[in-house]
Amino acid sequence: TMADCVAGSAARGDGRNYVTLSSSFNFIRSAKVGKVYAVAKVHHRGRTICHVATRLIDEQARLLAEGSFTMFCLQEPFVMD
């Protein structure tokens, strides 16, 4: 859920609304104690599809999980006049 939320937030960087179309997620290790952080990076933004990579890390910056999310845009792209 945390990775899906951060992927959606990254996709919304262009001001449009998105929903998750598909995802693939791999769990690497569990977090024993402390906080977990989620980071996301947009790898490709098309007219209606946005591909986002996510990573979950712990307080020591150890990789806990990583995933790939394909987001679908619910709005028309902006057109600059």
Coordinates of N, CA, C and O in Angstrom, one line a residue:
T1 N 0.8 -1.2 0.0 CA 0.0 0.0 0.0 C 0.9 1.3 0.0 O 0.6 2.2 -0.7
M2 N 1.9 1.2 0.8 CA 2.8 2.4 0.9 C 3.5 2.7 -0.5 O 3.5 3.8 -0.9
A3 N 3.9 1.6 -1.2 CA 4.6 1.8 -2.5 C 3.5 2.3 -3.5 O 3.9 3.1 -4.4
D4 N 2.3 1.8 -3.5 CA 1.3 2.2 -4.4 C 1.0 3.7 -4.2 O 0.8 4.4 -5.2
C5 N 0.9 4.1 -3.0 CA 0.6 5.5 -2.7 C 1.7 6.5 -3.2 O 1.5 7.5 -3.8
V6 N 3.0 6.1 -2.9 CA 4.1 6.9 -3.4 C 4.2 6.9 -4.9 O 4.6 7.9 -5.5
A7 N 3.9 5.8 -5.5 CA 3.9 5.8 -7.0 C 2.8 6.7 -7.6 O 3.1 7.4 -8.5
G8 N 1.6 6.7 -7.0 CA 0.6 7.6 -7.4 C 0.9 9.0 -7.2 O 0.7 9.9 -8.0
S9 N 1.6 9.3 -6.1 CA 2.0 10.7 -5.8 C 3.1 11.2 -6.8 O 3.0 12.3 -7.3
A10 N 4.0 10.3 -7.2 CA 5.0 10.6 -8.2 C 4.3 10.9 -9.6 O 4.7 11.8 -10.3
A11 N 3.4 10.0 -9.9 CA 2.7 10.2 -11.2 C 2.0 11.5 -11.3 O 1.9 12.1 -12.3
R12 N 1.4 11.9 -10.2 CA 0.6 13.1 -10.1 C 1.4 14.4 -10.2 O 0.9 15.5 -10.1
G13 N 2.7 14.2 -10.3 CA 3.6 15.4 -10.4 C 3.3 16.3 -11.6 O 3.7 17.5 -11.6
D14 N 2.5 15.8 -12.6 CA 2.1 16.7 -13.7 C 0.8 17.3 -13.4 O 0.2 18.0 -14.3
G15 N 0.2 17.1 -12.3 CA -1.1 17.8 -11.9 C -2.3 17.0 -12.3 O -3.4 17.5 -12.1
R16 N -2.2 15.8 -13.0 CA -3.3 15.1 -13.4 C -3.6 13.9 -12.4 O -2.7 13.6 -11.6
N17 N -4.8 13.3 -12.5 CA -5.1 12.2 -11.6 C -4.8 10.9 -12.3 O -5.1 10.7 -13.5
Y18 N -4.3 9.9 -11.5 CA -4.0 8.6 -12.0 C -4.5 7.5 -11.1 O -4.8 7.7 -10.0
V19 N -4.7 6.3 -11.7 CA -5.0 5.1 -11.0 C -4.0 4.1 -11.4 O -3.4 4.1 -12.5
T20 N -3.8 3.1 -10.5 CA -2.9 2.0 -10.8 C -3.5 1.1 -11.8 O -4.6 0.5 -11.7
L21 N -2.8 0.9 -12.9 CA -3.2 0.0 -14.0 C -2.6 -1.4 -13.7 O -3.3 -2.4 -13.8
S22 N -1.3 -1.5 -13.3 CA -0.7 -2.8 -13.0 C 0.5 -2.5 -12.1 O 1.0 -1.4 -12.1
S23 N 0.9 -3.6 -11.4 CA 2.1 -3.4 -10.6 C 2.8 -4.8 -10.4 O 2.2 -5.8 -10.6
S24 N 4.1 -4.7 -10.1 CA 4.9 -5.9 -9.8 C 5.8 -5.4 -8.7 O 6.4 -4.4 -8.7
F25 N 5.8 -6.3 -7.6 CA 6.5 -5.9 -6.4 C 7.3 -7.1 -5.8 O 6.8 -8.2 -5.8
N26 N 8.5 -6.8 -5.4 CA 9.4 -7.8 -4.8 C 9.8 -7.5 -3.4 O 10.3 -6.4 -3.2
F27 N 9.6 -8.4 -2.5 CA 10.0 -8.2 -1.1 C 11.4 -8.8 -0.9 O 11.6 -9.9 -1.3
I28 N 12.3 -8.0 -0.4 CA 13.7 -8.4 -0.3 C 14.0 -8.8 1.2 O 14.5 -9.9 1.4
R29 N 13.6 -8.0 2.1 CA 13.8 -8.4 3.6 C 12.8 -7.6 4.4 O 12.2 -6.7 3.9
S30 N 12.6 -8.1 5.6 CA 11.6 -7.4 6.5 C 12.3 -6.3 7.3 O 13.5 -6.4 7.6
A31 N 11.5 -5.4 7.8 CA 12.0 -4.3 8.7 C 11.8 -4.8 10.1 O 10.7 -5.2 10.5
K32 N 12.9 -4.9 10.9 CA 12.8 -5.4 12.2 C 12.3 -4.3 13.2 O 11.4 -4.6 14.0
V33 N 12.8 -3.1 13.1 CA 12.4 -2.0 14.0 C 12.6 -0.7 13.2 O 13.3 -0.7 12.2
G34 N 12.1 0.3 13.7 CA 12.3 1.7 13.1 C 11.3 2.0 12.0 O 10.3 1.3 11.8
K35 N 11.7 3.1 11.3 CA 10.8 3.6 10.3 C 11.1 3.0 8.9 O 12.2 2.6 8.7
V36 N 10.1 3.0 8.1 CA 10.2 2.6 6.7 C 9.9 3.7 5.8 O 8.9 4.5 6.0
Y37 N 10.7 4.0 4.8 CA 10.5 5.1 3.9 C 10.3 4.6 2.5 O 10.9 3.6 2.1
A38 N 9.4 5.3 1.8 CA 9.1 4.9 0.4 C 9.6 6.0 -0.5 O 9.4 7.2 -0.3
V39 N 10.3 5.7 -1.6 CA 10.7 6.6 -2.6 C 10.2 6.1 -4.0 O 10.1 4.9 -4.2
A40 N 10.0 7.1 -4.9 CA 9.5 6.8 -6.2 C 10.1 7.7 -7.2 O 10.5 8.8 -7.0
K41 N 10.3 7.1 -8.5 CA 10.8 7.9 -9.6 C 10.1 7.5 -10.8 O 9.9 6.4 -11.2
V42 N 9.6 8.6 -11.5 CA 9.0 8.4 -12.8 C 10.0 8.0 -13.8 O 11.0 8.8 -14.1
H43 N 9.9 6.9 -14.5 CA 10.8 6.4 -15.5 C 10.3 6.8 -16.9 O 11.1 7.0 -17.8
H44 N 9.0 6.9 -17.1 CA 8.5 7.3 -18.4 C 7.1 7.9 -18.2 O 6.3 7.4 -17.4
R45 N 6.8 9.0 -18.9 CA 5.5 9.6 -18.8 C 5.0 9.8 -20.3 O 5.6 10.5 -21.0
G46 N 4.0 9.0 -20.6 CA 3.4 9.2 -21.9 C 2.1 10.0 -21.8 O 1.9 10.7 -20.9
R47 N 1.3 10.0 -22.9 CA 0.1 10.7 -22.9 C -0.9 10.3 -21.9 O -1.6 11.1 -21.3
T48 N -1.0 8.9 -21.8 CA -2.0 8.4 -20.8 C -1.4 7.4 -19.8 O -2.1 7.0 -18.8
I49 N -0.2 7.0 -20.0 CA 0.4 6.0 -19.2 C 1.7 6.5 -18.5 O 2.5 7.2 -19.2
C50 N 1.9 6.2 -17.3 CA 3.1 6.7 -16.6 C 3.7 5.5 -15.9 O 3.0 4.7 -15.2
H51 N 5.0 5.2 -16.1 CA 5.7 4.1 -15.4 C 6.5 4.7 -14.3 O 7.4 5.6 -14.5
V52 N 6.3 4.1 -13.1 CA 7.0 4.6 -11.9 C 7.7 3.4 -11.2 O 7.1 2.3 -11.0
A53 N 9.0 3.6 -10.8 CA 9.7 2.6 -10.0 C 9.7 3.1 -8.5 O 9.8 4.3 -8.2
T54 N 9.5 2.1 -7.6 CA 9.4 2.4 -6.2 C 10.4 1.6 -5.4 O 10.8 0.5 -5.9
R55 N 10.9 2.1 -4.3 CA 11.8 1.4 -3.4 C 11.3 1.7 -2.0 O 11.0 2.8 -1.6
L56 N 11.3 0.7 -1.1 CA 11.1 0.8 0.3 C 12.4 0.6 1.0 O 13.1 -0.5 0.7
I57 N 12.8 1.5 1.9 CA 14.1 1.4 2.6 C 13.9 1.6 4.1 O 12.9 2.2 4.5
D58 N 14.8 1.1 4.9 CA 14.7 1.3 6.3 C 15.6 2.5 6.7 O 16.1 3.2 5.9
E59 N 15.7 2.7 8.0 CA 16.5 3.9 8.5 C 18.0 3.8 8.2 O 18.6 4.8 8.2
Q60 N 18.5 2.6 7.9 CA 19.9 2.5 7.6 C 20.0 2.4 6.0 O 21.1 2.0 5.5
A61 N 19.0 2.8 5.3 CA 19.0 2.8 3.8 C 19.1 1.4 3.2 O 19.6 1.3 2.1
R62 N 18.8 0.4 3.9 CA 18.8 -1.0 3.4 C 17.5 -1.2 2.6 O 16.4 -0.8 3.0
L63 N 17.7 -1.8 1.4 CA 16.5 -2.1 0.5 C 15.6 -3.1 1.2 O 16.1 -4.2 1.5
L64 N 14.4 -2.8 1.3 CA 13.4 -3.8 1.9 C 12.5 -4.4 0.8 O 12.2 -5.6 0.8
A65 N 12.2 -3.6 -0.2 CA 11.3 -4.0 -1.3 C 11.4 -3.0 -2.4 O 11.8 -1.9 -2.2
E66 N 11.1 -3.5 -3.6 CA 11.1 -2.6 -4.8 C 10.0 -3.1 -5.7 O 9.6 -4.2 -5.8
G67 N 9.5 -2.1 -6.5 CA 8.4 -2.4 -7.4 C 8.4 -1.5 -8.6 O 9.1 -0.5 -8.7
S68 N 7.5 -1.9 -9.5 CA 7.3 -1.2 -10.8 C 5.8 -1.0 -10.9 O 5.0 -2.0 -10.8
F69 N 5.3 0.2 -11.1 CA 3.9 0.5 -11.2 C 3.6 1.2 -12.6 O 4.4 2.1 -13.0
T70 N 2.6 0.7 -13.2 CA 2.1 1.4 -14.4 C 0.8 2.1 -14.0 O -0.2 1.5 -13.5
M71 N 0.8 3.4 -14.2 CA -0.3 4.3 -13.8 C -1.1 4.8 -15.0 O -0.4 5.1 -16.0
F72 N -2.4 4.8 -15.0 CA -3.2 5.3 -16.1 C -3.8 6.6 -15.7 O -4.4 6.8 -14.7
C73 N -3.7 7.6 -16.7 CA -4.1 8.9 -16.4 C -5.6 9.0 -16.7 O -6.1 8.5 -17.7
L74 N -6.4 9.6 -15.8 CA -7.8 9.8 -15.9 C -8.2 11.1 -16.6 O -9.4 11.3 -16.9
Q75 N -7.3 11.9 -16.9 CA -7.6 13.2 -17.6 C -6.8 13.4 -18.9 O -5.8 12.7 -19.1
E76 N -7.3 14.3 -19.7 CA -6.7 14.6 -20.9 C -5.4 15.3 -20.7 O -5.3 16.1 -19.7
P77 N -4.3 15.1 -21.5 CA -3.1 15.9 -21.3 C -3.3 17.4 -21.5 O -4.2 17.8 -22.2
F78 N -2.5 18.1 -20.8 CA -2.6 19.6 -20.9 C -2.1 20.0 -22.2 O -1.1 19.5 -22.7
V79 N -2.7 21.0 -22.8 CA -2.2 21.5 -24.1 C -1.9 23.0 -23.9 O -2.7 23.8 -23.4
M80 N -0.7 23.3 -24.2 CA -0.2 24.7 -24.1 C -0.5 25.5 -25.4 O -0.2 25.0 -26.4
D81 N -1.1 26.6 -25.2 CA -1.4 27.5 -26.4 C -0.2 28.4 -26.7 O 0.5 28.8 -26.0

